[in-house]
PDB file of C-alpha atoms in Angstrom:
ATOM      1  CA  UNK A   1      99.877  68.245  91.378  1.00 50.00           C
ATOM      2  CA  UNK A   2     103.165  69.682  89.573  1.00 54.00           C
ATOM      3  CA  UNK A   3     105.120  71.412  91.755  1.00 72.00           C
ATOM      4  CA  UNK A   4     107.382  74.586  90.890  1.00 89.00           C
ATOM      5  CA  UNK A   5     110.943  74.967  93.340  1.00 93.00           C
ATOM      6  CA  UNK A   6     111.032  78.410  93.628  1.00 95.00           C
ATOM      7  CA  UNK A   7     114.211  80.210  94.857  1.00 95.00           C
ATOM      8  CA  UNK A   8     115.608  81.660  97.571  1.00 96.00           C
ATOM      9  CA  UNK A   9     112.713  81.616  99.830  1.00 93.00           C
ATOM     10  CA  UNK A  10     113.791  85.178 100.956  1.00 95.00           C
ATOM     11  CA  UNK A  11     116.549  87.744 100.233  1.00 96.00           C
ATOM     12  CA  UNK A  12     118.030  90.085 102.195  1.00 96.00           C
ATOM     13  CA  UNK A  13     119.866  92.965 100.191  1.00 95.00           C
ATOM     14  CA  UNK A  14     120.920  96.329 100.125  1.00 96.00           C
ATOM     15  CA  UNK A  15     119.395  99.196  98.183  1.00 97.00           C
ATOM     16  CA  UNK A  16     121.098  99.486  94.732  1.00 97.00           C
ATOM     17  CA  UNK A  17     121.737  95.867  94.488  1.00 97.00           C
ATOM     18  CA  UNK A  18     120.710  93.375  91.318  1.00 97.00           C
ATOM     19  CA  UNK A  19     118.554  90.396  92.363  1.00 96.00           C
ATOM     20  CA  UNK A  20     117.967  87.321  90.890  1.00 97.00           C
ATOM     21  CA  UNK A  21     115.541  84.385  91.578  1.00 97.00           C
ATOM     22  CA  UNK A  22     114.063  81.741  89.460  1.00 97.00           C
ATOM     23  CA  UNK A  23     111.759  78.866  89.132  1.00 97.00           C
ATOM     24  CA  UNK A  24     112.052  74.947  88.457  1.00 96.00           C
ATOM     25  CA  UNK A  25     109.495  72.330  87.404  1.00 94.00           C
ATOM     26  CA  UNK A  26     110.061  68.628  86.242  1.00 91.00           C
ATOM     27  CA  UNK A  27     106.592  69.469  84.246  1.00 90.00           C
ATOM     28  CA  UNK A  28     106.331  71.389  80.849  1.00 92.00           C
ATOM     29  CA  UNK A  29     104.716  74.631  80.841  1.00 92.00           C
ATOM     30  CA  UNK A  30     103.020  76.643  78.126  1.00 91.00           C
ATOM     31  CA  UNK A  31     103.095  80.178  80.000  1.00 92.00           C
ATOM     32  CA  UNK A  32     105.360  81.852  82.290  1.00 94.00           C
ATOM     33  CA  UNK A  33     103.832  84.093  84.989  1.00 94.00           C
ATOM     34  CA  UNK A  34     105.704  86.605  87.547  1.00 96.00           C
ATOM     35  CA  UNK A  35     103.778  88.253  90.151  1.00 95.00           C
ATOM     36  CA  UNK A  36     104.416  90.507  92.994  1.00 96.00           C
ATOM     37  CA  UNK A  37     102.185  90.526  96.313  1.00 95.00           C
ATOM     38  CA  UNK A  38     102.920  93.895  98.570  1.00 94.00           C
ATOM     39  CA  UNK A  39     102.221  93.453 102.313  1.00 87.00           C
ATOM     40  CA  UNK A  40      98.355  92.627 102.624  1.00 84.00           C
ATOM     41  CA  UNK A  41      97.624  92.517  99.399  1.00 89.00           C
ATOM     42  CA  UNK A  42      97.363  90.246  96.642  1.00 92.00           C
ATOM     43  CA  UNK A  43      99.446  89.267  93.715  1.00 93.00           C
ATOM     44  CA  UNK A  44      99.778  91.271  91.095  1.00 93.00           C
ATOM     45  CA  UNK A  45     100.696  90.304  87.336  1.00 92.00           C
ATOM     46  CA  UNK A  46     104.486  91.592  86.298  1.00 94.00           C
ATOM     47  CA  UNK A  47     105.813  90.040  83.450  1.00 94.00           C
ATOM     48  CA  UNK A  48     103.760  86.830  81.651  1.00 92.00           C
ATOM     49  CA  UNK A  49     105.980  84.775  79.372  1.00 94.00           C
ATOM     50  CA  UNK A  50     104.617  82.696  76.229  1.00 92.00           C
ATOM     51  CA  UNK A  51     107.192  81.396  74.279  1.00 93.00           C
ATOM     52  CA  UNK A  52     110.505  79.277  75.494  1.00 94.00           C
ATOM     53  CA  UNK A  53     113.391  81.559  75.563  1.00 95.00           C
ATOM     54  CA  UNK A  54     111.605  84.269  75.453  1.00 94.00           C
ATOM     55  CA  UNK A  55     113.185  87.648  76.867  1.00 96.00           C
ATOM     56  CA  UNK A  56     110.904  90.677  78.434  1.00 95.00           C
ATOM     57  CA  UNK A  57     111.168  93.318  80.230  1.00 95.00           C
ATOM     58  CA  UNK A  58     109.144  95.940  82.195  1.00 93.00           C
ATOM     59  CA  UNK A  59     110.815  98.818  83.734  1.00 95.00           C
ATOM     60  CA  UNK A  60     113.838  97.189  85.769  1.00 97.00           C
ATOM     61  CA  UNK A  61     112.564  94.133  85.229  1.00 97.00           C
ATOM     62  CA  UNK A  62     113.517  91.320  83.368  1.00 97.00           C
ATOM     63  CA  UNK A  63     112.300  87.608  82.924  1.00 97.00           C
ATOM     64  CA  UNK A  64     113.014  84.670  80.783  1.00 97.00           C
ATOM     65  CA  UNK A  65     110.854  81.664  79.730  1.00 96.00           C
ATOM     66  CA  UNK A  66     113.862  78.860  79.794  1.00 96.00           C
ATOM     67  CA  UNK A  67     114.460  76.450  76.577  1.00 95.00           C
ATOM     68  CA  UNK A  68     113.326  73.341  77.700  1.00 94.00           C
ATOM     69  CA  UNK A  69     109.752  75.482  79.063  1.00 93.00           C
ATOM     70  CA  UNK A  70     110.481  74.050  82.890  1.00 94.00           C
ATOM     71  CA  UNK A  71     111.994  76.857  84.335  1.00 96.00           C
ATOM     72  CA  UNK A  72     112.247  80.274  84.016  1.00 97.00           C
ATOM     73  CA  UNK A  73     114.034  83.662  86.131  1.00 97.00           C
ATOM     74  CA  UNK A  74     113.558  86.631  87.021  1.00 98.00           C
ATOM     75  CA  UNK A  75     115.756  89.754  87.673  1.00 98.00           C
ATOM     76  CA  UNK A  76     115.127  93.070  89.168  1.00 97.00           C
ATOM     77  CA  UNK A  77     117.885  95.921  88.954  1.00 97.00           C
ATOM     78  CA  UNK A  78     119.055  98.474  90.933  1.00 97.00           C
ATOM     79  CA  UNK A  79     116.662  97.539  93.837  1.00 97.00           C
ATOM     80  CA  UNK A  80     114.405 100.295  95.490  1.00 96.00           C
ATOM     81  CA  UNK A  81     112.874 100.041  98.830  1.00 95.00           C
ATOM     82  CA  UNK A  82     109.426  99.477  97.249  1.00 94.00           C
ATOM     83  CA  UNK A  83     110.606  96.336  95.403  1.00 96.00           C
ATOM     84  CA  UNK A  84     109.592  94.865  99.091  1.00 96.00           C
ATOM     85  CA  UNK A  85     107.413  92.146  98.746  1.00 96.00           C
ATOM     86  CA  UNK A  86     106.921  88.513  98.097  1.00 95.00           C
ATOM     87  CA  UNK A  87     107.414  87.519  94.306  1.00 97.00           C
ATOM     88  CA  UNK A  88     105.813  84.848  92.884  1.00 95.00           C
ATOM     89  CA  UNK A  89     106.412  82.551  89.813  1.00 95.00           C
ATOM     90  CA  UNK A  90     103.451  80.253  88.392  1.00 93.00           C
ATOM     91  CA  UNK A  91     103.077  78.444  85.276  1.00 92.00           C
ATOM     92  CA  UNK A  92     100.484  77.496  82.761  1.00 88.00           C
ATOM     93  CA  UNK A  93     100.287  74.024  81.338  1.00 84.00           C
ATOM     94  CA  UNK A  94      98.070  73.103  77.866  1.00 78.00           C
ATOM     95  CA  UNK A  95      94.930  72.004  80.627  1.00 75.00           C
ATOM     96  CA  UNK A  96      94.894  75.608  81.875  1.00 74.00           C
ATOM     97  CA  UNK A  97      96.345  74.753  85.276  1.00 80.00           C
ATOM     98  CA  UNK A  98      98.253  77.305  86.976  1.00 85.00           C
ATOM     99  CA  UNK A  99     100.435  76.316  89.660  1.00 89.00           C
ATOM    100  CA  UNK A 100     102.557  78.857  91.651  1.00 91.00           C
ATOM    101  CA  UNK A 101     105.761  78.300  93.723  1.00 92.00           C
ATOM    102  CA  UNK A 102     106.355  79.094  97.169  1.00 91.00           C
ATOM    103  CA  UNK A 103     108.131  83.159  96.694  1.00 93.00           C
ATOM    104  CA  UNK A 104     110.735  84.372  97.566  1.00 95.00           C
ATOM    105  CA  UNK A 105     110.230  86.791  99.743  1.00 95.00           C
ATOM    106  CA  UNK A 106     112.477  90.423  99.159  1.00 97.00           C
ATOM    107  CA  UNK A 107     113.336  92.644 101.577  1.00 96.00           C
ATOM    108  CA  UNK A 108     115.391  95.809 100.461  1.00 96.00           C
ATOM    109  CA  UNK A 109     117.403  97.682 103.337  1.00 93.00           C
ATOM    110  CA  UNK A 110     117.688 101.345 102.466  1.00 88.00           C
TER     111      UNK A 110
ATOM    112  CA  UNK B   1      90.426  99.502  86.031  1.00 65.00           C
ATOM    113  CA  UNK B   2      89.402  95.834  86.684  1.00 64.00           C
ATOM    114  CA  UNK B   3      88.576  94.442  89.994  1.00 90.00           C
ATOM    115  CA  UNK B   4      88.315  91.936  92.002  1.00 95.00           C
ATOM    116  CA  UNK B   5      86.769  92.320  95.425  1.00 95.00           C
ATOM    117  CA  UNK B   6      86.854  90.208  98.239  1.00 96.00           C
ATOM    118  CA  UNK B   7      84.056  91.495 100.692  1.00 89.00           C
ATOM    119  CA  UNK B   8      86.238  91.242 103.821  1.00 91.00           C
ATOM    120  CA  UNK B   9      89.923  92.178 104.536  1.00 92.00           C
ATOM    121  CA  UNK B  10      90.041  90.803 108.040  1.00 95.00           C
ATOM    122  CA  UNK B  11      87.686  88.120 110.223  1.00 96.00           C
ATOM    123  CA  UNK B  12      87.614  86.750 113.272  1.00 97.00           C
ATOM    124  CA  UNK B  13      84.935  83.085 113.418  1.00 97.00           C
ATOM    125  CA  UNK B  14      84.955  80.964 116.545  1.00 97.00           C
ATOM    126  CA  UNK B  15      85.402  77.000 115.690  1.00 98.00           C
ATOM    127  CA  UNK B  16      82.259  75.632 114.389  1.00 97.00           C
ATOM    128  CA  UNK B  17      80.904  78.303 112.279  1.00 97.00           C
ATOM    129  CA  UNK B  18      79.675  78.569 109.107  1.00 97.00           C
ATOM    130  CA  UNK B  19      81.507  81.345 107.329  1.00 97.00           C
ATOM    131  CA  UNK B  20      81.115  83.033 103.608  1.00 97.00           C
ATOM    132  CA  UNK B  21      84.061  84.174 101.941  1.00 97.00           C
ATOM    133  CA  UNK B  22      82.674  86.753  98.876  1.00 96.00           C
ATOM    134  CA  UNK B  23      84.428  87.448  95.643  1.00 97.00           C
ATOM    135  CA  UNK B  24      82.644  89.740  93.162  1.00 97.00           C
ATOM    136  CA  UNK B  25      84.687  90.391  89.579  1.00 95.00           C
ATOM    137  CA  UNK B  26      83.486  93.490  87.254  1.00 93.00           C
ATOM    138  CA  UNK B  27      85.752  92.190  83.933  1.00 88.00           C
ATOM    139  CA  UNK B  28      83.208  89.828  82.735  1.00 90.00           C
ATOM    140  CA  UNK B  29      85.432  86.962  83.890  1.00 90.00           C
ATOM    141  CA  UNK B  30      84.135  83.011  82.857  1.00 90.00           C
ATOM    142  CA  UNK B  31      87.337  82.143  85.630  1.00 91.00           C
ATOM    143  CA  UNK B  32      87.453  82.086  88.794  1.00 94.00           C
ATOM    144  CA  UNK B  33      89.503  80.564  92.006  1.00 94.00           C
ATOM    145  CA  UNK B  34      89.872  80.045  95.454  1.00 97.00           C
ATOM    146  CA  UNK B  35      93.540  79.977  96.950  1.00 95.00           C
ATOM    147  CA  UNK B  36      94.618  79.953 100.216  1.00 95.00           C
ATOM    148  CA  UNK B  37      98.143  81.356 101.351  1.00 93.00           C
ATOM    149  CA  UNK B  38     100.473  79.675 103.970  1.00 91.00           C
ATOM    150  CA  UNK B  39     103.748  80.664 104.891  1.00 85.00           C
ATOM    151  CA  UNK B  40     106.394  78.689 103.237  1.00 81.00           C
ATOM    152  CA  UNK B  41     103.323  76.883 101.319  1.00 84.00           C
ATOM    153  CA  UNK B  42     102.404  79.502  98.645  1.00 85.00           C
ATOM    154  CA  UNK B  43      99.559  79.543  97.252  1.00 90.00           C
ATOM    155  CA  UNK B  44      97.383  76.224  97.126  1.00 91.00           C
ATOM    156  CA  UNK B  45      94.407  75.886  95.300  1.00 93.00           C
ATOM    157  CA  UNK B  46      91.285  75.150  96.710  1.00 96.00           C
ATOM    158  CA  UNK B  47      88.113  75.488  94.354  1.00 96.00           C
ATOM    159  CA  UNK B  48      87.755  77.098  90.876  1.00 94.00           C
ATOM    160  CA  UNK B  49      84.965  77.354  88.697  1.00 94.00           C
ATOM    161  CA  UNK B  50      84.717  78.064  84.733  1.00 90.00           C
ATOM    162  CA  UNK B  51      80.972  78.675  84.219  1.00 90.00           C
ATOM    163  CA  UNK B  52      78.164  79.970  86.185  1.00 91.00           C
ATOM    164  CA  UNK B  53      76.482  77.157  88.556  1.00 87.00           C
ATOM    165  CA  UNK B  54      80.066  75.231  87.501  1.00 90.00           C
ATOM    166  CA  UNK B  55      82.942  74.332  89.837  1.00 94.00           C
ATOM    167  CA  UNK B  56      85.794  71.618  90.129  1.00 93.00           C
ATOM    168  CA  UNK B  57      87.802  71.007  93.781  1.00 94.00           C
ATOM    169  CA  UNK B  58      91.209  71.945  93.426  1.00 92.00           C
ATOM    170  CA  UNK B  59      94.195  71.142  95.670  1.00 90.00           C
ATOM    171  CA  UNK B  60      92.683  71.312  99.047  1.00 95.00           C
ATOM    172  CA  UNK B  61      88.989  71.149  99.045  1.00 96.00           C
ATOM    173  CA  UNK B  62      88.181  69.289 101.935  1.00 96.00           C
ATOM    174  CA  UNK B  63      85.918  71.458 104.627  1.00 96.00           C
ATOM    175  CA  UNK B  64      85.732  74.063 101.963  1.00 98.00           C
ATOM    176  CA  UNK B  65      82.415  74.556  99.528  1.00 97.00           C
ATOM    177  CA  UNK B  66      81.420  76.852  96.680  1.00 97.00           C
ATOM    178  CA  UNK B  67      78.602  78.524  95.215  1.00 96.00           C
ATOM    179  CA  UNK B  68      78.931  80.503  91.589  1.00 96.00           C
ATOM    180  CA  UNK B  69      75.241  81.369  91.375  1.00 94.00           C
ATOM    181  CA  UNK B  70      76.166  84.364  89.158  1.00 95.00           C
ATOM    182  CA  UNK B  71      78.748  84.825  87.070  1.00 94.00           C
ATOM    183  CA  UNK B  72      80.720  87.496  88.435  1.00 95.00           C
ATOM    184  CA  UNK B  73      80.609  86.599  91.948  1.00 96.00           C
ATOM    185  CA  UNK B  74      82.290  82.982  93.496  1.00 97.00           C
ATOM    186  CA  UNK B  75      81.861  82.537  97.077  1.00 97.00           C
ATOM    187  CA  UNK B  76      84.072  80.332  99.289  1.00 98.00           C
ATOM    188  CA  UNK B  77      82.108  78.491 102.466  1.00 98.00           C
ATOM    189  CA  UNK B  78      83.200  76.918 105.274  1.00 97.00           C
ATOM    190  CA  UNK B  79      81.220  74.273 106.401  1.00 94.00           C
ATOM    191  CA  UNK B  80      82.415  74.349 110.000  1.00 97.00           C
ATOM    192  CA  UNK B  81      85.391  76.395 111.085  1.00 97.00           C
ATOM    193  CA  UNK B  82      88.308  74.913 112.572  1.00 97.00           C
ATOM    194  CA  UNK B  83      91.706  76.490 113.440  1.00 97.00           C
ATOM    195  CA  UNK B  84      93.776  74.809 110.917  1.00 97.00           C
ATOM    196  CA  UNK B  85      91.483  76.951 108.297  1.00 98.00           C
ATOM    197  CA  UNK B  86      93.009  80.051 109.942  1.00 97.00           C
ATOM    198  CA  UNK B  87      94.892  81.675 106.474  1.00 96.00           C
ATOM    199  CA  UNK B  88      94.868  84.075 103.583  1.00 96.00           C
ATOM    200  CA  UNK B  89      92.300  83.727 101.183  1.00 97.00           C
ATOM    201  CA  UNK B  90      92.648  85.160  97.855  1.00 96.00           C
ATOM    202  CA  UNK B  91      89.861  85.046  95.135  1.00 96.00           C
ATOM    203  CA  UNK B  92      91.018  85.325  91.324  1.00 94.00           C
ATOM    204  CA  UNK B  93      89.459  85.494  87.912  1.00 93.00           C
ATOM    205  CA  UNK B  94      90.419  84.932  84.131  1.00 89.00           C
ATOM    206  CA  UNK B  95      88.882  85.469  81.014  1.00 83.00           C
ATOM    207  CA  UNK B  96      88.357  81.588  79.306  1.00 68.00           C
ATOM    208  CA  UNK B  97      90.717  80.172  77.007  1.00 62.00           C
ATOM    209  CA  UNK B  98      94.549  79.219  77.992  1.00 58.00           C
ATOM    210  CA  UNK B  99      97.185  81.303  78.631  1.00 58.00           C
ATOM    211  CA  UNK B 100      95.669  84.444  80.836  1.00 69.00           C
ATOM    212  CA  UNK B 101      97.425  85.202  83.457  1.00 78.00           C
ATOM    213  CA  UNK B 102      94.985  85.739  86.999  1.00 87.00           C
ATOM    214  CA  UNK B 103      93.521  89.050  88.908  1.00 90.00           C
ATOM    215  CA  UNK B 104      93.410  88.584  92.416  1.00 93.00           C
ATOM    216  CA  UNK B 105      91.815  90.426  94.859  1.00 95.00           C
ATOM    217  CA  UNK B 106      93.210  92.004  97.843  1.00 94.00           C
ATOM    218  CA  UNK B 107      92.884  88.934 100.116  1.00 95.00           C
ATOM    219  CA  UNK B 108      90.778  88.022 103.924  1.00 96.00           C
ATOM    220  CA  UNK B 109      92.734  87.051 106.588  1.00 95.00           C
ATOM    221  CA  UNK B 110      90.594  84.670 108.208  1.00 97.00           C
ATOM    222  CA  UNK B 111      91.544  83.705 112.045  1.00 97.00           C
ATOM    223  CA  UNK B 112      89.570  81.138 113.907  1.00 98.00           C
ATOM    224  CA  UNK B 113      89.607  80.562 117.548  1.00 97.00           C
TER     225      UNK B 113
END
């Protein structure tokens, strides 16, 4: 199936710090997704994305749905030690598949 | 606040069991999946279904089965357990239509020996 390049696989950062990561396809989406997974849990929904270039935010948060709709980023600011976690893009195509990248997986040193 | 509940957190099967993986959703849901989560592999889909008594193989379906007898519950079965099955599992649902993102539940970490 499509395949999304997620990146980095992992980041190691201090507390306070911006971080960046972001998400490739050679395939089209229709929708956006960002999710979160704390240790031993599962994903959770952040930010969803519908329309190409599209701009949101929630909290310190921020993603964008990229202009040509195969790629899109997301940033978190002024990192907290609870921003731990693996983060996970995935996108919707027009037959309702979601596919998800690999994470990146964020670890915040107080 | 909307759920989904997967019936076991941790499990421990020896090789050659049959073992039932439980997901029960209270939103009313016509969605639901099966993933399983590898390191470095992310999350790779293994059955979903979009209708009671309805389901379609995803990624990785082989050894893997399904049953959707009722609509807000999807179970995951494993015909005979084998130590490359040894993962996360994580259950999700969606309302129909295009465009919603997923709920997933909290996950079973399934080891086999």
């Amino acid at each position: 199936g499509q395949q999304l390049n997620q990146s980095p696989q992992s980041m190691f950062i201090q507390e306070g710090e911006d971080v960046s990561m972001n998400c490739t396809s050679s395939s089209i989406f229709n929708t956006w997704l960002w999710y979160k997974q704390d240790p031993g849990e599962g994903p959770v929904l952040l930010i969803a994305l519908y329309k190409a270039g599209e701009l949101t935010s929630n909290g310190r948060l921020t993603a964008q749905f990229g202009i040509t709709r195969k790629d899109s980023f997301l940033n978190i600011s002024a990192s907290i030690p609870s921003d731990v976690g693996i983060y996970f893009c995935a996108g919707l195509n027009n037959n309702n598949d979601m596919r998800f990248g690999a994470g990146t997986r964020l670890t915040v040193k107080p | 606040d909307v759920k989904v509940t997967q019936s076991s957190r941790y499990l421990v099967k020896r090789t050659g069991e049959k073992v039932f993986l439980e997901c029960v959703q209270d939103m009313d849901h016509e969605n639901m999946f099966w993933y399983r989560q590898d390191p470095g592999l992310g999350l790779r889909l293994i059955y979903f279904s979009y209708d009671v008594k309805m389901k379609e193989k995803g990624d990785i379906p082989e050894g893997y089965s399904v049953s959707r007898e009722k609509k807000e519950r999807f179970s995951l079965i494993l015909e005979s357990a084998s130590t490359n099955q040894t993962s996360m599992y994580l259950c999700a649902s969606s309302e129909g239509g295009v465009g919603y993102g997923y709920t997933f539940g909290s996950g079973t970490r399934l080891t086999v020996v």
